[in-house]
XYZ file of C-alpha atoms in Angstrom:
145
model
C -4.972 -17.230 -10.458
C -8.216 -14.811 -10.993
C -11.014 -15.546 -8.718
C -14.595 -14.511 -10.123
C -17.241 -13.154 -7.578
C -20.940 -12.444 -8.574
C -21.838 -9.076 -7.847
C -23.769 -9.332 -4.325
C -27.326 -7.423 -5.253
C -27.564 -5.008 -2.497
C -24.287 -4.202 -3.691
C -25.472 -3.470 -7.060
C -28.506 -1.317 -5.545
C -25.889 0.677 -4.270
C -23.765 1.695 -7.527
C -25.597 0.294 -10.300
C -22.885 -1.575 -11.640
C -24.320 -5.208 -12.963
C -22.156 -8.011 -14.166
C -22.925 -7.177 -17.597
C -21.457 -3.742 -17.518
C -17.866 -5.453 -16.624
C -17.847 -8.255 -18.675
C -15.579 -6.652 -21.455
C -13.399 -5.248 -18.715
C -9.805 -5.960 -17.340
C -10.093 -7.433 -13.590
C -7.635 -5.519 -10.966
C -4.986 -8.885 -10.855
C -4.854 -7.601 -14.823
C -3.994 -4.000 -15.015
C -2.244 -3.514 -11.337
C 0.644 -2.382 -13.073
C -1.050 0.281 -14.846
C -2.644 1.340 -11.681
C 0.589 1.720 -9.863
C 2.002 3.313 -12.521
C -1.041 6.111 -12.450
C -0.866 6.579 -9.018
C 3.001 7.408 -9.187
C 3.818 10.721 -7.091
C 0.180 10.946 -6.233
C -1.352 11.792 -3.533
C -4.381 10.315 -2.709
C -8.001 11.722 -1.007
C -11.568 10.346 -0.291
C -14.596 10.280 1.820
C -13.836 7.193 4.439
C -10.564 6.472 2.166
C -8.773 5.512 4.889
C -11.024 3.116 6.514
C -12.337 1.570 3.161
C -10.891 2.460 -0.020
C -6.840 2.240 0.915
C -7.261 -0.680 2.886
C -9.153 -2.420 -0.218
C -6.835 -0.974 -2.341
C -3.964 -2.038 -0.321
C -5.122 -5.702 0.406
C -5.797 -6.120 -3.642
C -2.057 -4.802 -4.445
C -1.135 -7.699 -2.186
C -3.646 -10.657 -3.260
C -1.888 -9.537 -6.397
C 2.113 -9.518 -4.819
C 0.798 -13.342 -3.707
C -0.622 -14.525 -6.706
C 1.893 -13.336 -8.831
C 4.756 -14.010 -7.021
C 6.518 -10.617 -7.922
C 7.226 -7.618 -5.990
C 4.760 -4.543 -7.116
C 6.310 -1.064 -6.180
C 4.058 0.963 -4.231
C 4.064 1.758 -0.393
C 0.695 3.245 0.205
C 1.858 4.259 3.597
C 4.499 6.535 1.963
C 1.898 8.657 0.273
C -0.235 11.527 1.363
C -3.485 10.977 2.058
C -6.489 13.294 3.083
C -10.039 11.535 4.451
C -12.645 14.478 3.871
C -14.387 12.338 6.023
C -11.729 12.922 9.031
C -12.276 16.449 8.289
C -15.521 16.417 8.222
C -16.242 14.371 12.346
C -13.266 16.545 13.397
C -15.077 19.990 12.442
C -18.931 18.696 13.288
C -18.693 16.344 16.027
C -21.101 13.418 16.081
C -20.909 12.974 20.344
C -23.123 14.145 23.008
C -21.992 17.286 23.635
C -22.988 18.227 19.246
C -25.917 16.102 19.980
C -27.287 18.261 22.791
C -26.418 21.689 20.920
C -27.898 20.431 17.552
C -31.363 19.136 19.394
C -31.808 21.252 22.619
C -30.038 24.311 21.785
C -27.859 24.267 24.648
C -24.235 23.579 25.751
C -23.282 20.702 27.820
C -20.352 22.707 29.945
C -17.456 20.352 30.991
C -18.222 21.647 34.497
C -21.053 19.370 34.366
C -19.742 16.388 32.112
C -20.345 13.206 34.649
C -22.390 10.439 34.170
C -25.828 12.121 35.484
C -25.212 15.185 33.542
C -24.775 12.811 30.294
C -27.973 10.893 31.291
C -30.218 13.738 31.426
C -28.220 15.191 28.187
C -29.320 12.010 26.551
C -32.480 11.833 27.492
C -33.464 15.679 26.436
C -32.008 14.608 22.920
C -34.242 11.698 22.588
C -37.105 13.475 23.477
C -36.083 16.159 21.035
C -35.353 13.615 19.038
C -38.525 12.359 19.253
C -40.623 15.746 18.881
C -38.745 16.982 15.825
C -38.995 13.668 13.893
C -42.834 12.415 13.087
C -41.688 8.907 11.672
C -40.001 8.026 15.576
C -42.219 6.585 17.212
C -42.442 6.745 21.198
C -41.489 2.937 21.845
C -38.263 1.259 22.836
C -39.240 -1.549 20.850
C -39.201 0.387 17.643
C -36.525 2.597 18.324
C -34.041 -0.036 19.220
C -34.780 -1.238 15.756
């Protein structure tokens, strides 16, 4: 059993892949074989692999396992895999302590790391925030947008 979905548009917006451009092609249930096959003594890497791609990739091999009613050999869990991504928030930290350094210049020390300190922290980044970026505007109403 194949089950058709319409490409969502935003979707489309996003990769600029239409219906049209797919309509000759072989759906995943079809060439699953071939794809585990490729990926054979692979390892695999990404940009937010492991929260989106494997996890898609993984749920498809076994929609496909279901449908089909046969085992497919693959154990994605088995295989290397590297998420640049991972890399990427371990070596530039998106938290308050990056946040301060990146808008005010200055370190938050651990000394101080307590709820007040990290109140005033926040603050001075929003109103750096604020200064360095023209289209914020000054309003919680807007911002919380």
């Amino acid at each position: 059993m194949v089950c058709l979905k319409e490409i969502n548009p935003s979707a489309q917006a996003v990769h600029g892949i239409s219906a049209d451009d797919l309509k000759d092609c072989p759906t995943f249930y079809q060439i699953t074989e071939e794809v585990v096959e490729w990926l054979d003594g692979c390892d695999l890497a990404g940009f937010n692999s492991a929260k989106f791609d494997l996890p898609m990739l993984a749920e498809e091999i076994e929609r496909v396992r279901r449908y089909k009613g046969t085992d497919i050999d693959i154990d994605l869990h088995k295989k290397k895999m590297v998420d640049v991504q991972t890399i990427f928030h371990k070596m530039e930290p998106r938290n308050l302590k990056a946040a301060y350094r990146f808008y005010c210049g200055k370190e938050l020390g651990d000394a101080a790391h307590g709820a007040q300190a990290d109140t005033l922290a926040t603050y001075e980044v929003l109103c750096s925030q604020l200064d360095r970026y023209a289209d914020l505007e000054n309003s919680v109403e807007f911002l919380s947008e």
